[in-house]
CSV table of C-alpha atoms and ligand atoms in Angstrom, one decimal:
chain,number,residue,atom,x,y,z
A,1129,MET,CA,11.5,9.0,23.8
A,1130,HIS,CA,14.0,11.6,25.0
A,1131,ARG,CA,15.7,13.6,22.2
A,1132,LYS,CA,19.2,12.5,23.3
A,1133,ALA,CA,18.1,8.8,23.5
A,1134,ALA,CA,16.7,9.0,20.0
A,1135,ALA,CA,20.1,10.5,18.9
A,1136,ILE,CA,21.9,7.6,20.5
A,1137,LEU,CA,19.8,5.1,18.6
A,1138,GLN,CA,20.5,7.0,15.4
A,1139,ILE,CA,24.2,6.7,16.0
A,1140,PHE,CA,23.9,3.0,16.7
A,1141,ARG,CA,22.1,2.6,13.3
A,1142,GLU,CA,24.7,4.6,11.4
A,1143,GLN,CA,27.7,2.8,13.0
A,1144,ASP,CA,26.5,-0.8,12.8
A,1145,GLY,CA,28.9,-2.1,15.5
A,1146,PHE,CA,30.2,-1.1,18.9
A,1147,VAL,CA,30.2,2.6,19.8
A,1148,SER,CA,32.2,3.7,22.8
A,1149,GLY,CA,30.6,5.6,25.7
A,1150,GLU,CA,33.3,8.3,25.2
A,1151,HIS,CA,32.3,8.8,21.6
A,1152,LEU,CA,28.6,9.0,22.5
A,1153,SER,CA,29.3,11.5,25.3
A,1154,ARG,CA,31.4,13.7,22.9
A,1155,GLU,CA,28.8,13.6,20.1
A,1156,LEU,CA,25.9,14.4,22.4
A,1157,GLY,CA,27.7,16.8,24.7
A,1158,VAL,CA,26.6,15.1,27.9
A,1159,SER,CA,28.5,13.1,30.6
A,1160,ARG,CA,29.2,9.4,30.5
A,1161,THR,CA,26.7,9.0,33.4
A,1162,ALA,CA,24.0,10.7,31.4
A,1163,ILE,CA,24.8,8.4,28.4
A,1164,TRP,CA,24.4,5.4,30.7
A,1165,LYS,CA,21.0,6.7,31.9
A,1166,HIS,CA,19.8,7.1,28.3
A,1167,ILE,CA,20.9,3.6,27.5
A,1168,SER,CA,18.9,2.3,30.4
A,1169,ALA,CA,15.8,4.2,29.1
A,1170,ILE,CA,16.4,2.8,25.6
A,1171,ARG,CA,16.6,-0.7,27.0
A,1172,GLY,CA,13.4,0.0,28.9
A,1173,ALA,CA,11.7,0.8,25.6
A,1174,GLY,CA,12.4,-2.7,24.4
A,1175,TYR,CA,15.8,-2.3,22.6
A,1176,HIS,CA,18.3,-5.0,23.2
A,1177,ILE,CA,21.7,-3.4,23.8
A,1178,GLU,CA,25.0,-5.2,24.5
A,1179,ALA,CA,27.5,-3.4,26.7
A,1180,LEU,CA,31.2,-4.4,26.9
A,1181,PRO,CA,33.5,-2.4,29.1
A,1182,SER,CA,36.3,-2.6,26.6
A,1183,LYS,CA,34.3,-1.8,23.5
A,1184,GLY,CA,31.2,0.2,24.5
A,1185,TYR,CA,27.6,-0.3,23.4
A,1186,ARG,CA,26.0,-2.2,20.5
A,1187,LEU,CA,22.4,-2.4,19.3
A,1188,LEU,CA,21.4,-6.1,19.0
A,1189,SER,CA,17.7,-5.8,18.2
A,1190,SER,CA,14.9,-3.3,18.1
A,1191,PRO,CA,11.3,-3.8,19.3
A,1192,ASP,CA,8.6,-4.1,16.6
A,1193,THR,CA,6.8,-0.9,17.5
A,1194,LEU,CA,5.4,1.9,15.3
A,1195,SER,CA,7.4,4.6,17.2
A,1196,ALA,CA,8.8,7.5,15.3
A,1197,GLU,CA,12.4,6.2,16.0
A,1198,GLU,CA,11.5,2.9,14.2
A,1199,ILE,CA,9.8,4.5,11.2
A,1200,LYS,CA,11.5,7.9,10.5
A,1201,GLY,CA,14.7,6.5,9.0
A,1202,LYS,CA,12.8,4.2,6.6
A,1203,LEU,CA,10.8,7.0,5.0
A,1204,ASN,CA,11.4,8.7,1.6
A,1205,ASN,CA,11.4,12.2,3.1
A,1206,GLY,CA,8.4,13.3,1.0
A,1207,ILE,CA,5.2,14.9,2.2
A,1208,ILE,CA,3.9,11.9,4.2
A,1209,GLY,CA,5.7,11.5,7.5
A,1210,THR,CA,6.9,15.1,7.9
A,1211,ASP,CA,5.9,14.6,11.5
A,1212,LEU,CA,5.2,11.3,13.3
A,1213,VAL,CA,3.2,11.0,16.5
A,1214,HIS,CA,3.0,7.7,18.3
A,1215,PHE,CA,0.7,6.4,21.0
A,1216,THR,CA,1.0,3.3,23.1
A,1217,VAL,CA,-2.7,3.3,23.4
A,1218,THR,CA,-5.3,5.8,22.3
A,1219,ALA,CA,-9.1,5.7,21.6
A,1220,SER,CA,-8.7,6.2,17.9
A,1221,THR,CA,-5.8,7.5,15.8
A,1222,ASN,CA,-8.5,9.3,13.6
A,1223,VAL,CA,-9.7,11.2,16.7
A,1224,GLU,CA,-6.2,12.2,17.6
A,1225,ALA,CA,-5.5,13.2,14.0
A,1226,SER,CA,-8.6,15.4,13.9
A,1227,ARG,CA,-7.6,17.1,17.1
A,1228,LEU,CA,-4.0,17.7,16.0
A,1229,ALA,CA,-5.2,18.9,12.5
A,1230,ALA,CA,-7.7,21.3,14.1
A,1231,ASN,CA,-4.7,22.7,16.1
A,1232,GLY,CA,-2.7,23.3,13.0
A,1233,ALA,CA,-0.6,20.1,12.5
A,1234,VAL,CA,1.3,20.2,9.2
A,1235,GLU,CA,0.2,18.3,6.1
A,1236,GLY,CA,1.8,14.8,6.1
A,1237,THR,CA,1.6,14.3,9.9
A,1238,VAL,CA,1.2,10.6,10.7
A,1239,ILE,CA,-0.4,9.3,13.9
A,1240,THR,CA,0.2,5.7,14.8
A,1241,ALA,CA,-0.8,3.6,17.8
A,1242,GLU,CA,0.1,0.2,19.3
A,1243,GLU,CA,-3.5,-0.2,20.4
A,1244,GLN,CA,-6.9,1.5,20.0
A,1245,SER,CA,-9.4,1.3,22.7
A,1246,ARG,CA,-12.2,2.6,20.5
A,1247,GLY,CA,-11.0,2.0,16.9
A,1248,LYS,CA,-13.6,3.4,14.5
A,1249,GLY,CA,-14.9,1.5,11.5
A,1250,ARG,CA,-17.2,2.7,8.7
A,1251,LEU,CA,-20.9,3.2,9.3
A,1252,GLY,CA,-20.5,3.6,13.0
A,1253,ARG,CA,-18.9,0.1,13.5
A,1254,THR,CA,-15.9,-0.6,15.7
A,1255,TRP,CA,-12.5,-1.7,14.4
A,1256,SER,CA,-10.9,-4.4,16.4
A,1257,SER,CA,-7.5,-3.0,17.5
A,1258,PRO,CA,-5.6,-5.4,19.8
A,1259,PRO,CA,-2.1,-4.2,21.1
A,1260,GLY,CA,1.0,-4.8,19.1
A,1261,ALA,CA,-0.6,-6.9,16.4
A,1262,ASN,CA,-1.5,-4.6,13.5
A,1263,LEU,CA,-1.2,-1.3,11.9
A,1264,TYR,CA,-3.4,1.5,13.0
A,1265,CYS,CA,-2.6,4.9,11.5
A,1266,SER,CA,-4.1,8.2,10.4
A,1267,ILE,CA,-2.6,10.7,8.1
A,1268,ILE,CA,-3.4,14.4,7.9
A,1269,LEU,CA,-3.6,16.0,4.4
A,1270,ARG,CA,-4.5,19.5,3.3
A,1271,PRO,CA,-5.1,19.1,-0.4
A,1272,ARG,CA,-6.4,22.0,-2.5
A,1273,ILE,CA,-9.3,20.1,-4.1
A,1274,LYS,CA,-13.0,20.6,-3.8
A,1275,PRO,CA,-14.7,18.9,-0.9
A,1276,PHE,CA,-16.8,16.6,-3.2
A,1277,GLU,CA,-13.5,15.3,-4.6
A,1278,ALA,CA,-12.2,14.2,-1.2
A,1279,PRO,CA,-13.4,10.5,-1.7
A,1280,GLN,CA,-10.6,10.3,-4.3
A,1281,LEU,CA,-8.2,10.2,-1.5
A,1282,THR,CA,-9.8,7.1,0.0
A,1283,PHE,CA,-9.3,5.4,-3.3
A,1284,LEU,CA,-5.7,6.6,-3.2
A,1285,SER,CA,-5.2,5.1,0.2
A,1286,ALA,CA,-6.8,1.8,-0.9
A,1287,VAL,CA,-4.3,1.6,-3.8
A,1288,ALA,CA,-1.3,2.4,-1.5
A,1289,THR,CA,-2.5,-0.3,1.0
A,1290,ALA,CA,-2.9,-2.8,-1.8
A,1291,ARG,CA,0.6,-2.0,-3.1
A,1292,ALA,CA,2.2,-2.4,0.4
A,1293,ILE,CA,0.4,-5.7,0.9
A,1294,ALA,CA,1.6,-7.0,-2.5
A,1295,LEU,CA,5.2,-5.8,-2.0
A,1296,SER,CA,5.5,-7.2,1.6
A,1297,SER,CA,3.8,-10.5,1.2
A,1298,GLY,CA,3.7,-11.4,-2.5
A,1299,LEU,CA,-0.1,-11.8,-2.2
A,1300,LYS,CA,-2.5,-10.3,-4.6
A,1301,PRO,CA,-5.0,-8.1,-2.7
A,1302,GLU,CA,-8.3,-7.0,-4.2
A,1303,ILE,CA,-10.3,-3.9,-3.5
A,1304,LYS,CA,-14.0,-4.1,-2.9
A,1305,TRP,CA,-16.0,-0.9,-3.5
A,1306,PRO,CA,-16.0,1.4,-1.8
A,1307,ASN,CA,-12.8,0.6,-0.1
A,1308,ASP,CA,-12.3,-2.7,1.6
A,1309,VAL,CA,-9.0,-4.5,0.9
A,1310,LEU,CA,-9.4,-8.2,0.6
A,1311,ILE,CA,-7.3,-11.3,0.3
A,1312,THR,CA,-9.1,-14.3,-1.2
A,1313,GLY,CA,-12.4,-12.6,-0.4
A,1314,LYS,CA,-11.6,-11.9,3.2
A,1315,LYS,CA,-11.1,-8.4,4.6
A,1316,VAL,CA,-7.5,-7.6,5.5
A,1317,ALA,CA,-7.6,-3.8,5.7
A,1318,GLY,CA,-10.2,-1.0,6.2
A,1319,LEU,CA,-10.1,2.7,5.5
A,1320,LEU,CA,-11.9,5.4,7.2
A,1321,ASN,CA,-11.4,8.9,5.9
A,1322,GLU,CA,-12.9,11.9,7.6
A,1323,MET,CA,-12.9,15.6,6.5
A,1324,SER,CA,-13.3,19.1,7.8
A,1325,ALA,CA,-14.4,21.5,5.1
A,1326,GLU,CA,-16.2,24.7,4.3
A,1327,THR,CA,-18.6,25.0,1.4
A,1328,ASP,CA,-15.8,25.3,-1.2
A,1329,ARG,CA,-12.6,24.5,0.7
A,1330,ILE,CA,-11.1,21.6,2.5
A,1331,ASN,CA,-9.5,22.4,5.9
A,1332,PHE,CA,-8.1,18.9,6.3
A,1333,VAL,CA,-8.7,15.3,5.4
A,1334,ILE,CA,-7.8,12.4,7.7
A,1335,LEU,CA,-6.8,9.1,6.0
A,1336,GLY,CA,-7.4,6.4,8.6
A,1337,ILE,CA,-5.9,3.1,7.7
A,1338,GLY,CA,-6.1,-0.2,9.6
A,1339,VAL,CA,-4.3,-3.3,8.3
A,1340,ASN,CA,-4.5,-6.7,10.0
A,1341,LEU,CA,-0.9,-7.7,10.0
A,1342,ASN,CA,0.0,-10.2,12.7
A,1343,MET,CA,-3.4,-10.9,14.2
A,1344,THR,CA,-4.3,-14.5,14.8
A,1345,ALA,CA,-7.7,-16.1,14.0
A,1346,GLU,CA,-8.5,-16.2,17.8
A,1347,GLN,CA,-8.0,-12.5,18.1
A,1348,PHE,CA,-10.9,-11.6,15.8
A,1349,PRO,CA,-14.2,-10.8,17.4
A,1350,ASP,CA,-16.9,-13.5,16.9
A,1351,ASP,CA,-19.5,-11.2,15.6
A,1352,LEU,CA,-17.8,-9.9,12.4
A,1353,ARG,CA,-20.3,-9.3,9.7
A,1354,HIS,CA,-17.9,-10.3,6.9
A,1355,PRO,CA,-15.0,-12.8,6.9
A,1356,ALA,CA,-11.7,-11.2,7.9
A,1357,THR,CA,-8.1,-12.2,7.8
A,1358,SER,CA,-4.6,-11.0,8.5
A,1359,LEU,CA,-1.3,-11.2,6.5
A,1360,PHE,CA,0.0,-13.6,9.2
A,1361,ILE,CA,-3.0,-15.9,8.7
A,1362,GLU,CA,-2.6,-15.9,5.0
A,1363,THR,CA,1.2,-16.4,4.8
A,1364,GLY,CA,2.2,-18.0,8.2
A,1365,VAL,CA,4.9,-15.4,8.5
A,1366,LYS,CA,5.0,-12.4,10.9
A,1367,VAL,CA,5.6,-9.1,9.2
A,1368,SER,CA,7.6,-6.4,10.9
A,1369,ARG,CA,5.1,-3.7,11.6
A,1370,ALA,CA,7.5,-0.8,11.3
A,1371,TYR,CA,8.8,-2.1,8.0
A,1372,PHE,CA,5.2,-2.5,6.7
A,1373,THR,CA,4.2,0.9,7.9
A,1374,ALA,CA,7.1,2.6,6.2
A,1375,LEU,CA,6.4,0.8,3.0
A,1376,LEU,CA,2.8,1.9,3.1
A,1377,LEU,CA,3.6,5.5,3.9
A,1378,ASN,CA,6.2,5.6,1.1
A,1379,GLU,CA,3.7,4.2,-1.4
A,1380,LEU,CA,1.1,6.7,-0.2
A,1381,ASP,CA,3.7,9.5,-0.6
A,1382,ARG,CA,4.4,8.5,-4.2
A,1383,LEU,CA,0.7,8.3,-5.1
A,1384,TYR,CA,-0.2,11.6,-3.3
A,1385,SER,CA,2.6,13.5,-5.1
A,1386,GLY,CA,1.3,12.1,-8.4
A,1387,PHE,CA,-2.2,13.0,-7.5
A,1388,LEU,CA,-1.3,16.6,-6.7
A,1389,ASP,CA,0.6,16.9,-10.0
A,1390,SER,CA,-1.7,15.0,-12.4
A,1391,GLY,CA,-5.1,14.4,-10.6
A,1392,PHE,CA,-7.2,11.3,-10.1
A,1393,THR,CA,-6.8,9.5,-13.4
A,1394,GLY,CA,-3.8,7.3,-12.5
A,1395,VAL,CA,-5.2,6.4,-9.1
A,1396,ARG,CA,-8.6,5.5,-10.7
A,1397,GLN,CA,-6.9,3.3,-13.2
A,1398,GLU,CA,-4.8,1.4,-10.6
A,1399,TRP,CA,-7.8,1.1,-8.3
A,1400,MET,CA,-9.8,-0.4,-11.2
A,1401,GLU,CA,-7.0,-2.9,-11.8
A,1402,HIS,CA,-7.3,-4.1,-8.2
A,1403,CYS,CA,-11.1,-4.0,-8.1
A,1404,ASN,CA,-12.7,-7.5,-7.5
A,1405,ALA,CA,-15.8,-6.5,-9.6
A,1406,ARG,CA,-14.1,-4.8,-12.5
A,1407,GLY,CA,-16.2,-5.4,-15.7
A,1408,ARG,CA,-18.2,-8.0,-13.8
A,1409,GLU,CA,-21.9,-8.5,-13.3
A,1410,VAL,CA,-22.8,-7.5,-9.7
A,1411,VAL,CA,-25.7,-7.0,-7.4
A,1412,VAL,CA,-25.8,-4.0,-5.1
A,1413,SER,CA,-27.9,-4.3,-2.0
A,1414,ASN,CA,-28.6,-1.3,0.1
A,1415,ASN,CA,-30.4,-1.6,3.5
A,1416,GLY,CA,-34.0,-2.4,2.7
A,1417,THR,CA,-34.2,-0.9,-0.9
A,1418,ALA,CA,-34.5,-3.2,-3.8
A,1419,ASP,CA,-31.3,-4.9,-5.0
A,1420,ILE,CA,-29.9,-3.4,-8.3
A,1421,ARG,CA,-28.1,-5.6,-10.8
A,1422,GLY,CA,-25.7,-4.5,-13.5
A,1423,LEU,CA,-22.2,-4.3,-14.9
A,1424,PHE,CA,-19.5,-2.7,-12.7
A,1425,ALA,CA,-18.4,0.0,-15.1
A,1426,GLY,CA,-16.2,2.2,-12.9
A,1427,ILE,CA,-16.1,4.9,-10.3
A,1428,ASP,CA,-17.0,8.6,-10.6
A,1429,ASN,CA,-15.0,11.6,-9.4
A,1430,ASP,CA,-16.9,11.7,-6.2
A,1431,GLY,CA,-16.4,8.0,-5.5
A,1432,ALA,CA,-19.8,6.8,-6.7
A,1433,LEU,CA,-20.0,3.4,-8.3
A,1434,LEU,CA,-21.1,3.5,-11.9
A,1435,LEU,CA,-23.4,0.6,-12.6
A,1436,GLN,CA,-24.4,-0.1,-16.2
A,1437,GLN,CA,-27.8,-1.6,-16.4
A,1438,HIS,CA,-29.1,-3.9,-19.2
A,1439,ASN,CA,-30.8,-1.1,-21.0
A,1440,GLY,CA,-27.4,0.7,-21.2
A,1441,VAL,CA,-28.3,3.4,-18.6
A,1442,ILE,CA,-25.6,4.1,-16.1
A,1443,GLU,CA,-26.8,4.3,-12.5
A,1444,ARG,CA,-24.7,6.1,-9.9
A,1445,ILE,CA,-24.6,4.2,-6.6
A,1446,LEU,CA,-23.5,6.1,-3.5
A,1447,SER,CA,-23.6,3.4,-0.9
A,1448,GLY,CA,-24.4,-0.3,-0.6
A,1449,ASP,CA,-22.8,-3.8,-0.5
A,1450,VAL,CA,-21.5,-5.1,-3.8
A,1451,ARG,CA,-21.7,-8.8,-4.6
A,1452,VAL,CA,-20.0,-10.2,-7.7
A,1453,LEU,CA,-22.3,-12.7,-9.5
B,2585,BTN,C1,-13.7,0.0,8.0
B,2585,BTN,O1,-14.8,-0.1,8.6
B,2585,BTN,O2,-13.5,-0.8,7.0
B,2585,BTN,C2,-12.7,1.1,8.3
B,2585,BTN,C3,-11.8,0.7,9.4
B,2585,BTN,C4,-10.7,1.8,9.6
B,2585,BTN,C5,-9.8,1.5,10.8
B,2585,BTN,C6,-8.7,2.4,10.9
B,2585,BTN,S1,-7.5,1.9,12.1
B,2585,BTN,C7,-6.7,3.5,12.1
B,2585,BTN,C8,-7.9,4.5,12.0
B,2585,BTN,N1,-8.3,4.9,13.4
B,2585,BTN,C9,-9.6,4.4,13.5
B,2585,BTN,O3,-10.3,4.6,14.6
B,2585,BTN,N2,-10.1,3.9,12.4
B,2585,BTN,C10,-9.1,3.8,11.4
């Protein structure tokens, strides 16, 4: 959106009533005709604006998009959201984020999209990303931690996602190791973090977050390996995508500041409180190798699952599917 059009929207939000064309033209230093053209463009972007010759213009409703205009004003002004980049459609916000990060984008840059044509899931899978239904975003971080500690940030994004779901819906999400967010056993959000690093130093980490918000049951692909759901399916209520996104980014910001100050301990503890298998007997299956059974004892600093076996020995599990017995 044009800078002046964004400034007009900002004025509408601050005024909460009619704003005269004359006032807008004075504030922005442009002609009344130019104001009228910007208003047309704003309408074209889905905003509903009333115009009365005697009173001026008034914002009646905003579209539910993830555009910078819709999200910026709802953020805490911390590290996350320093810069916001929005796409109507892109292959994958993670791919865009990596490209921007490699070109020097600042820490906290957030990339959102209305639709992904090639949304990426874990283990080379695809992530269903229909237009206007859900949240697809990627966040660029540049933490001064060791590359092997980077998985800690995936746990951090899982906790932020669980918090945002609980706050917006009142539901009680659970996290399944390594980082699926579930509601009543069905997957509602997925996380895909990617990293660029040298031996001892991280260049950047991309936190990719997909949350099924307003998707209907018919919109899910038939061939899903595990049952999936959306907040709409669970509550029957559509959630404002911009509101949810800002909520999530604000939670992420709080957690990330805490993480930079005090490390992984707080995140690990909250993650364990959300974990569906905490202290439970589980079976871990891993493509072809024999299933391992034990007590879910916790997670290690590199994200490994700590499985306590019957003889007391703790096994470190790096990948696999965990089933609670
Ligand atoms: C998973 O398989 O559970 C991870 C899914 C991650 C999806 C999100 S949507 C935003 C970001 N961009 C992508 O292409 N993938 C992640």
